[in-house]
Amino acid sequence: MPVDVSKVSDFDLIQMCINEDMNYFSELMRRYKNLVFSVILRMVNDKEEANDLAQEVFIKVYKNLHKYYPEFKFSTWIIRITTNHVIDFRRKKKQESVPIEDVEYELSSEESPEAQYIRKERDHSINSLLEALPDMYKIPIVLYHKEGLSYQEISDIIKEPLSKVKNRIFRARKMLKESIINTGVGEYYGV
Amino acid sequence: MECEKASALMMQYMDKTLSEADAAKLNSHIKGCPVCKEEFMVYDKILREFETMEVISAPDDFCDTVMEKIRALDFKRPASTVKDSMLCVIWGVFSVLLGLGLLASMYKDTVIEYLASTGRFDLFLKTLAPVTEYVNLFTEGLTNTFTSLSSGLSALVSPVRLTLLVIFAVLAGIQYVIYKKNKAEI
Ligand SMILES: [Zn+2]
């Protein structure tokens, strides 16, 4: 590649990728892979699965590059595809999954002390509290507080009005706060 | 300050948009209100938890793996959509102008009356007079056509206008759908 691609704008890079050389896609991916991966991992909580899904997302992005309009930031467009893909994937998975009564529960007696420790640690972290939130609250609050997106960007991603986005983030904070206070995790925080 | 107001200020704190003056107000409320104090401590903790949350990175070989998969796809991109969207824009502008023009000519009496009443468009109106006449003829012809078309329903003029309006509304609707479809969900 003759150009210093790291200085090329997202939009130009997309055009180059479509019209010149598909290898420019690699640079686009380098810019957003961590964002996509981390959004997915927060939604599925399984690194293997997150990796598969992230790969699928970028293949989807590649196939639909020509449909990108610079009306939104590229990152906004990509996260929108990401969240839709994960929600879709989970919907399908739910349909395929075995009915609950057929699942054999494994007793935790064989859990190693390390695993137990990790599980305990996780229970105290905000991660596990986030996990318990429904997507409609979890996605906006993670995008806002963790990924540093603005209310407007989130509204573009989930295609809901700004007021609704704010409302959900406010409610998500309150839900997190309540679960911290009610489960006594607050003591762990020294509150 | 009431607790409700304090709660709103806490949200501003979370948004990092709390003004200094409001921060002072919140502070003094918290000092006298243990419930809000606990809430604030928890919110503040949540904020810091988010800040210190582990940064997640994709695996090192991520890009290479995906590029390989893409190459294996042998994917052919559909022909240029730039041309399509240009056509879409041209067609859109054309039909909007046509619609507006027809509407304006149908309500030309009102429009001309208004323009004349302001007095500033005299010259403009004079220049346009021949055009207006031509448009008059054209519209008459059109109105007649539509009247005869809808004669089964009614020979009155206003229903014809209504029919035209409906037609344009439908046209605009179709256009909107086409536009949205073009940027279809992925
Ligand atoms: Zn209070």
Short mmCIF file of N, CA, C and O in Angstrom, two decimals, chain B residues 74-166:
data_model
loop_
_atom_site.label_atom_id
_atom_site.label_comp_id
_atom_site.label_asym_id
_atom_site.label_seq_id
_atom_site.Cartn_x
_atom_site.Cartn_y
_atom_site.Cartn_z
N ASP B 74 -14.64 -14.70 -1.81
CA ASP B 74 -14.72 -14.32 -3.22
C ASP B 74 -15.99 -13.50 -3.45
O ASP B 74 -16.80 -13.77 -4.33
N PHE B 75 -16.11 -12.48 -2.65
CA PHE B 75 -17.34 -11.67 -2.63
C PHE B 75 -17.31 -10.60 -3.73
O PHE B 75 -16.32 -9.89 -3.88
N LYS B 76 -18.37 -10.54 -4.51
CA LYS B 76 -18.48 -9.51 -5.56
C LYS B 76 -19.44 -8.43 -5.10
O LYS B 76 -20.61 -8.71 -4.82
N ARG B 77 -18.93 -7.21 -5.01
CA ARG B 77 -19.78 -6.10 -4.60
C ARG B 77 -20.74 -5.74 -5.72
O ARG B 77 -20.34 -5.68 -6.88
N PRO B 78 -22.02 -5.51 -5.39
CA PRO B 78 -22.96 -5.12 -6.44
C PRO B 78 -22.52 -3.82 -7.11
O PRO B 78 -21.87 -2.99 -6.48
N ALA B 79 -22.90 -3.65 -8.37
CA ALA B 79 -22.47 -2.49 -9.15
C ALA B 79 -22.77 -1.18 -8.43
O ALA B 79 -23.69 -1.11 -7.62
N SER B 80 -22.00 -0.20 -8.80
CA SER B 80 -22.02 1.12 -8.15
C SER B 80 -23.41 1.57 -7.72
O SER B 80 -24.36 1.52 -8.49
N THR B 81 -23.48 2.02 -6.50
CA THR B 81 -24.76 2.54 -6.02
C THR B 81 -24.78 4.06 -6.12
O THR B 81 -25.80 4.67 -5.90
N VAL B 82 -23.62 4.64 -6.49
CA VAL B 82 -23.57 6.10 -6.60
C VAL B 82 -24.54 6.55 -7.68
O VAL B 82 -25.32 7.48 -7.50
N LYS B 83 -24.51 5.83 -8.82
CA LYS B 83 -25.40 6.16 -9.93
C LYS B 83 -26.86 6.05 -9.47
O LYS B 83 -27.67 6.94 -9.73
N ASP B 84 -27.14 4.96 -8.77
CA ASP B 84 -28.51 4.75 -8.28
C ASP B 84 -28.97 5.91 -7.42
O ASP B 84 -30.07 6.43 -7.60
N SER B 85 -28.09 6.31 -6.51
CA SER B 85 -28.54 7.34 -5.57
C SER B 85 -28.66 8.69 -6.27
O SER B 85 -29.52 9.49 -5.94
N MET B 86 -27.81 8.92 -7.33
CA MET B 86 -27.95 10.15 -8.11
C MET B 86 -29.32 10.17 -8.78
O MET B 86 -30.05 11.17 -8.72
N LEU B 87 -29.67 9.05 -9.41
CA LEU B 87 -30.96 8.95 -10.07
C LEU B 87 -32.09 9.20 -9.09
O LEU B 87 -33.06 9.89 -9.38
N CYS B 88 -31.91 8.62 -7.90
CA CYS B 88 -32.91 8.76 -6.86
C CYS B 88 -33.10 10.23 -6.51
O CYS B 88 -34.23 10.72 -6.40
N VAL B 89 -31.98 10.95 -6.37
CA VAL B 89 -32.02 12.36 -6.02
C VAL B 89 -32.70 13.16 -7.13
O VAL B 89 -33.59 13.98 -6.88
N ILE B 90 -32.29 12.89 -8.38
CA ILE B 90 -32.87 13.63 -9.52
C ILE B 90 -34.38 13.40 -9.58
O ILE B 90 -35.18 14.34 -9.68
N TRP B 91 -34.77 12.15 -9.47
CA TRP B 91 -36.19 11.80 -9.51
C TRP B 91 -36.94 12.46 -8.35
O TRP B 91 -38.04 12.99 -8.53
N GLY B 92 -36.30 12.49 -7.21
CA GLY B 92 -36.93 13.09 -6.02
C GLY B 92 -37.14 14.57 -6.23
O GLY B 92 -38.25 15.08 -6.04
N VAL B 93 -36.09 15.26 -6.67
CA VAL B 93 -36.19 16.71 -6.89
C VAL B 93 -37.26 17.00 -7.94
O VAL B 93 -38.11 17.88 -7.76
N PHE B 94 -37.23 16.22 -9.01
CA PHE B 94 -38.19 16.41 -10.09
C PHE B 94 -39.62 16.30 -9.57
O PHE B 94 -40.46 17.17 -9.80
N SER B 95 -39.90 15.25 -8.84
CA SER B 95 -41.29 15.04 -8.45
C SER B 95 -41.74 16.04 -7.38
O SER B 95 -42.90 16.45 -7.37
N VAL B 96 -40.79 16.46 -6.53
CA VAL B 96 -41.16 17.47 -5.54
C VAL B 96 -41.50 18.78 -6.24
O VAL B 96 -42.52 19.42 -5.96
N LEU B 97 -40.63 19.17 -7.21
CA LEU B 97 -40.88 20.41 -7.96
C LEU B 97 -42.21 20.33 -8.70
O LEU B 97 -43.01 21.26 -8.69
N LEU B 98 -42.45 19.18 -9.35
CA LEU B 98 -43.69 18.99 -10.09
C LEU B 98 -44.88 19.15 -9.16
O LEU B 98 -45.84 19.86 -9.45
N GLY B 99 -44.77 18.48 -8.02
CA GLY B 99 -45.88 18.51 -7.06
C GLY B 99 -46.13 19.92 -6.57
O GLY B 99 -47.26 20.43 -6.61
N LEU B 100 -45.04 20.60 -6.18
CA LEU B 100 -45.18 21.97 -5.66
C LEU B 100 -45.74 22.88 -6.74
O LEU B 100 -46.63 23.70 -6.50
N GLY B 101 -45.21 22.70 -7.96
CA GLY B 101 -45.65 23.54 -9.07
C GLY B 101 -47.13 23.38 -9.31
O GLY B 101 -47.87 24.36 -9.47
N LEU B 102 -47.59 22.14 -9.35
CA LEU B 102 -49.01 21.88 -9.60
C LEU B 102 -49.87 22.46 -8.49
O LEU B 102 -50.89 23.09 -8.76
N LEU B 103 -49.41 22.26 -7.26
CA LEU B 103 -50.16 22.80 -6.13
C LEU B 103 -50.24 24.31 -6.24
O LEU B 103 -51.32 24.90 -6.10
N ALA B 104 -49.08 24.94 -6.53
CA ALA B 104 -49.04 26.40 -6.61
C ALA B 104 -49.96 26.90 -7.71
O ALA B 104 -50.69 27.88 -7.52
N SER B 105 -49.94 26.18 -8.85
CA SER B 105 -50.77 26.67 -9.95
C SER B 105 -52.25 26.47 -9.64
O SER B 105 -53.10 27.25 -10.06
N MET B 106 -52.54 25.44 -8.88
CA MET B 106 -53.95 25.22 -8.52
C MET B 106 -54.45 26.29 -7.56
O MET B 106 -55.60 26.68 -7.61
N TYR B 107 -53.55 26.70 -6.70
CA TYR B 107 -53.95 27.74 -5.74
C TYR B 107 -53.38 29.09 -6.17
O TYR B 107 -53.09 29.93 -5.35
N LYS B 108 -53.22 29.25 -7.48
CA LYS B 108 -52.52 30.44 -7.98
C LYS B 108 -53.22 31.73 -7.58
O LYS B 108 -52.57 32.72 -7.29
N ASP B 109 -54.57 31.69 -7.56
CA ASP B 109 -55.32 32.90 -7.22
C ASP B 109 -54.89 33.40 -5.84
O ASP B 109 -54.60 34.57 -5.66
N THR B 110 -54.86 32.48 -4.91
CA THR B 110 -54.47 32.85 -3.55
C THR B 110 -53.04 33.38 -3.53
O THR B 110 -52.76 34.40 -2.91
N VAL B 111 -52.16 32.67 -4.25
CA VAL B 111 -50.75 33.06 -4.25
C VAL B 111 -50.59 34.44 -4.85
O VAL B 111 -49.94 35.32 -4.28
N ILE B 112 -51.22 34.64 -6.01
CA ILE B 112 -51.07 35.93 -6.70
C ILE B 112 -51.67 37.05 -5.85
O ILE B 112 -51.08 38.12 -5.71
N GLU B 113 -52.82 36.76 -5.27
CA GLU B 113 -53.47 37.75 -4.42
C GLU B 113 -52.51 38.18 -3.29
O GLU B 113 -52.34 39.36 -3.03
N TYR B 114 -51.90 37.18 -2.69
CA TYR B 114 -50.99 37.46 -1.59
C TYR B 114 -49.82 38.31 -2.08
O TYR B 114 -49.47 39.31 -1.47
N LEU B 115 -49.22 37.87 -3.21
CA LEU B 115 -48.06 38.59 -3.73
C LEU B 115 -48.42 40.02 -4.06
O LEU B 115 -47.67 40.95 -3.75
N ALA B 116 -49.61 40.20 -4.65
CA ALA B 116 -50.03 41.54 -5.03
C ALA B 116 -50.25 42.39 -3.78
O ALA B 116 -49.93 43.57 -3.76
N SER B 117 -50.81 41.78 -2.76
CA SER B 117 -51.14 42.53 -1.56
C SER B 117 -49.90 43.08 -0.86
O SER B 117 -49.95 44.12 -0.23
N THR B 118 -48.79 42.37 -0.98
CA THR B 118 -47.57 42.89 -0.35
C THR B 118 -46.97 44.02 -1.18
O THR B 118 -46.18 44.80 -0.66
N GLY B 119 -47.34 44.08 -2.48
CA GLY B 119 -46.94 45.21 -3.30
C GLY B 119 -45.49 45.17 -3.77
O GLY B 119 -45.12 45.86 -4.71
N ARG B 120 -44.69 44.34 -3.16
CA ARG B 120 -43.28 44.35 -3.51
C ARG B 120 -42.97 43.50 -4.74
O ARG B 120 -41.86 43.48 -5.21
N PHE B 121 -43.97 42.77 -5.20
CA PHE B 121 -43.69 41.83 -6.28
C PHE B 121 -44.33 42.24 -7.60
O PHE B 121 -44.49 41.43 -8.50
N ASP B 122 -44.74 43.54 -7.68
CA ASP B 122 -45.42 44.01 -8.88
C ASP B 122 -44.65 43.68 -10.15
O ASP B 122 -45.18 43.07 -11.08
N LEU B 123 -43.36 44.07 -10.12
CA LEU B 123 -42.52 43.87 -11.31
C LEU B 123 -42.44 42.38 -11.64
O LEU B 123 -42.62 41.96 -12.79
N PHE B 124 -42.23 41.65 -10.62
CA PHE B 124 -42.11 40.19 -10.73
C PHE B 124 -43.37 39.60 -11.38
O PHE B 124 -43.30 38.80 -12.30
N LEU B 125 -44.52 40.09 -10.89
CA LEU B 125 -45.80 39.57 -11.40
C LEU B 125 -45.99 39.94 -12.87
O LEU B 125 -46.47 39.13 -13.66
N LYS B 126 -45.56 41.18 -13.21
CA LYS B 126 -45.72 41.63 -14.59
C LYS B 126 -44.89 40.77 -15.52
O LYS B 126 -45.35 40.35 -16.59
N THR B 127 -43.68 40.51 -15.12
CA THR B 127 -42.81 39.68 -15.95
C THR B 127 -43.41 38.30 -16.12
O THR B 127 -43.29 37.68 -17.17
N LEU B 128 -44.03 37.86 -15.07
CA LEU B 128 -44.53 36.49 -15.08
C LEU B 128 -45.89 36.36 -15.76
O LEU B 128 -46.33 35.25 -16.01
N ALA B 129 -46.52 37.49 -16.04
CA ALA B 129 -47.89 37.44 -16.56
C ALA B 129 -48.08 36.48 -17.74
O ALA B 129 -49.01 35.66 -17.71
N PRO B 130 -47.21 36.56 -18.76
CA PRO B 130 -47.40 35.62 -19.88
C PRO B 130 -47.29 34.17 -19.42
O PRO B 130 -48.06 33.32 -19.86
N VAL B 131 -46.33 33.95 -18.56
CA VAL B 131 -46.14 32.58 -18.05
C VAL B 131 -47.39 32.14 -17.31
O VAL B 131 -47.89 31.04 -17.50
N THR B 132 -47.92 33.05 -16.49
CA THR B 132 -49.10 32.74 -15.72
C THR B 132 -50.24 32.33 -16.63
O THR B 132 -50.96 31.36 -16.37
N GLU B 133 -50.34 33.07 -17.73
CA GLU B 133 -51.43 32.76 -18.65
C GLU B 133 -51.28 31.35 -19.21
O GLU B 133 -52.23 30.58 -19.29
N TYR B 134 -50.06 31.07 -19.58
CA TYR B 134 -49.79 29.74 -20.13
C TYR B 134 -50.11 28.67 -19.09
O TYR B 134 -50.78 27.68 -19.38
N VAL B 135 -49.65 28.96 -17.86
CA VAL B 135 -49.91 28.00 -16.78
C VAL B 135 -51.40 27.85 -16.57
O VAL B 135 -51.91 26.75 -16.36
N ASN B 136 -52.11 28.97 -16.68
CA ASN B 136 -53.57 28.94 -16.54
C ASN B 136 -54.18 27.94 -17.50
O ASN B 136 -54.97 27.07 -17.10
N LEU B 137 -53.77 28.07 -18.75
CA LEU B 137 -54.30 27.18 -19.79
C LEU B 137 -53.98 25.73 -19.45
O LEU B 137 -54.84 24.85 -19.47
N PHE B 138 -52.72 25.55 -19.09
CA PHE B 138 -52.23 24.20 -18.78
C PHE B 138 -53.02 23.60 -17.62
O PHE B 138 -53.49 22.46 -17.68
N THR B 139 -53.17 24.40 -16.58
CA THR B 139 -53.86 23.91 -15.39
C THR B 139 -55.32 23.60 -15.70
O THR B 139 -55.87 22.60 -15.23
N GLU B 140 -55.89 24.49 -16.52
CA GLU B 140 -57.29 24.28 -16.88
C GLU B 140 -57.43 22.92 -17.55
O GLU B 140 -58.32 22.13 -17.23
N GLY B 141 -56.52 22.71 -18.48
CA GLY B 141 -56.54 21.43 -19.18
C GLY B 141 -56.42 20.28 -18.19
O GLY B 141 -57.19 19.31 -18.23
N LEU B 142 -55.47 20.45 -17.29
CA LEU B 142 -55.23 19.39 -16.29
C LEU B 142 -56.47 19.18 -15.42
O LEU B 142 -56.91 18.06 -15.21
N THR B 143 -57.01 20.32 -14.95
CA THR B 143 -58.19 20.25 -14.08
C THR B 143 -59.31 19.53 -14.81
O THR B 143 -59.99 18.67 -14.24
N ASN B 144 -59.46 19.91 -16.09
CA ASN B 144 -60.52 19.26 -16.87
C ASN B 144 -60.30 17.76 -16.94
O ASN B 144 -61.23 16.97 -16.78
N THR B 145 -59.06 17.41 -17.23
CA THR B 145 -58.74 15.99 -17.33
C THR B 145 -59.12 15.27 -16.04
O THR B 145 -59.79 14.24 -16.06
N PHE B 146 -58.67 15.88 -14.93
CA PHE B 146 -58.94 15.23 -13.65
C PHE B 146 -60.43 15.22 -13.35
O PHE B 146 -60.95 14.26 -12.80
N THR B 147 -61.09 16.32 -13.75
CA THR B 147 -62.53 16.38 -13.50
C THR B 147 -63.23 15.27 -14.27
O THR B 147 -64.08 14.56 -13.72
N SER B 148 -62.81 15.12 -15.53
CA SER B 148 -63.48 14.07 -16.30
C SER B 148 -63.12 12.70 -15.75
O SER B 148 -63.94 11.78 -15.76
N LEU B 149 -61.90 12.60 -15.26
CA LEU B 149 -61.47 11.32 -14.69
C LEU B 149 -62.33 10.96 -13.47
O LEU B 149 -62.75 9.82 -13.30
N SER B 150 -62.55 11.99 -12.66
CA SER B 150 -63.29 11.72 -11.43
C SER B 150 -64.75 12.11 -11.54
O SER B 150 -65.43 12.29 -10.54
N SER B 151 -65.21 12.24 -12.80
CA SER B 151 -66.59 12.69 -13.00
C SER B 151 -67.58 11.72 -12.37
O SER B 151 -68.67 12.10 -11.95
N GLY B 152 -67.19 10.47 -12.34
CA GLY B 152 -68.05 9.47 -11.72
C GLY B 152 -68.31 9.81 -10.26
O GLY B 152 -69.39 9.59 -9.74
N LEU B 153 -67.30 10.38 -9.63
CA LEU B 153 -67.42 10.72 -8.21
C LEU B 153 -68.10 12.07 -8.04
O LEU B 153 -69.11 12.20 -7.36
N SER B 154 -67.50 13.06 -8.69
CA SER B 154 -68.04 14.40 -8.52
C SER B 154 -67.42 15.32 -9.55
O SER B 154 -66.29 15.13 -9.97
N ALA B 155 -68.16 16.31 -9.97
CA ALA B 155 -67.65 17.24 -10.97
C ALA B 155 -67.10 18.50 -10.30
O ALA B 155 -66.66 19.42 -10.96
N LEU B 156 -67.17 18.53 -9.00
CA LEU B 156 -66.69 19.71 -8.28
C LEU B 156 -65.18 19.82 -8.35
O LEU B 156 -64.48 18.83 -8.55
N VAL B 157 -64.68 21.03 -8.17
CA VAL B 157 -63.25 21.25 -8.29
C VAL B 157 -62.51 20.81 -7.03
O VAL B 157 -61.45 20.21 -7.10
N SER B 158 -63.07 21.11 -5.88
CA SER B 158 -62.31 20.83 -4.65
C SER B 158 -61.99 19.35 -4.45
O SER B 158 -60.87 19.03 -4.04
N PRO B 159 -62.91 18.43 -4.74
CA PRO B 159 -62.53 17.02 -4.62
C PRO B 159 -61.36 16.68 -5.54
O PRO B 159 -60.54 15.83 -5.19
N VAL B 160 -61.31 17.37 -6.70
CA VAL B 160 -60.20 17.10 -7.60
C VAL B 160 -58.89 17.50 -6.93
O VAL B 160 -57.90 16.77 -6.96
N ARG B 161 -58.93 18.65 -6.30
CA ARG B 161 -57.73 19.08 -5.59
C ARG B 161 -57.34 18.06 -4.52
O ARG B 161 -56.19 17.72 -4.34
N LEU B 162 -58.36 17.60 -3.88
CA LEU B 162 -58.13 16.61 -2.82
C LEU B 162 -57.49 15.36 -3.41
O LEU B 162 -56.52 14.83 -2.88
N THR B 163 -58.06 14.92 -4.54
CA THR B 163 -57.53 13.73 -5.19
C THR B 163 -56.06 13.94 -5.53
O THR B 163 -55.22 13.08 -5.27
N LEU B 164 -55.76 15.11 -6.10
CA LEU B 164 -54.37 15.41 -6.46
C LEU B 164 -53.47 15.36 -5.24
O LEU B 164 -52.39 14.77 -5.26
N LEU B 165 -53.97 15.98 -4.18
CA LEU B 165 -53.19 15.99 -2.94
C LEU B 165 -52.89 14.58 -2.48
O LEU B 165 -51.76 14.24 -2.11
N VAL B 166 -53.92 13.74 -2.54
CA VAL B 166 -53.75 12.34 -2.12
C VAL B 166 -52.71 11.67 -3.00
O VAL B 166 -51.81 10.98 -2.51
#
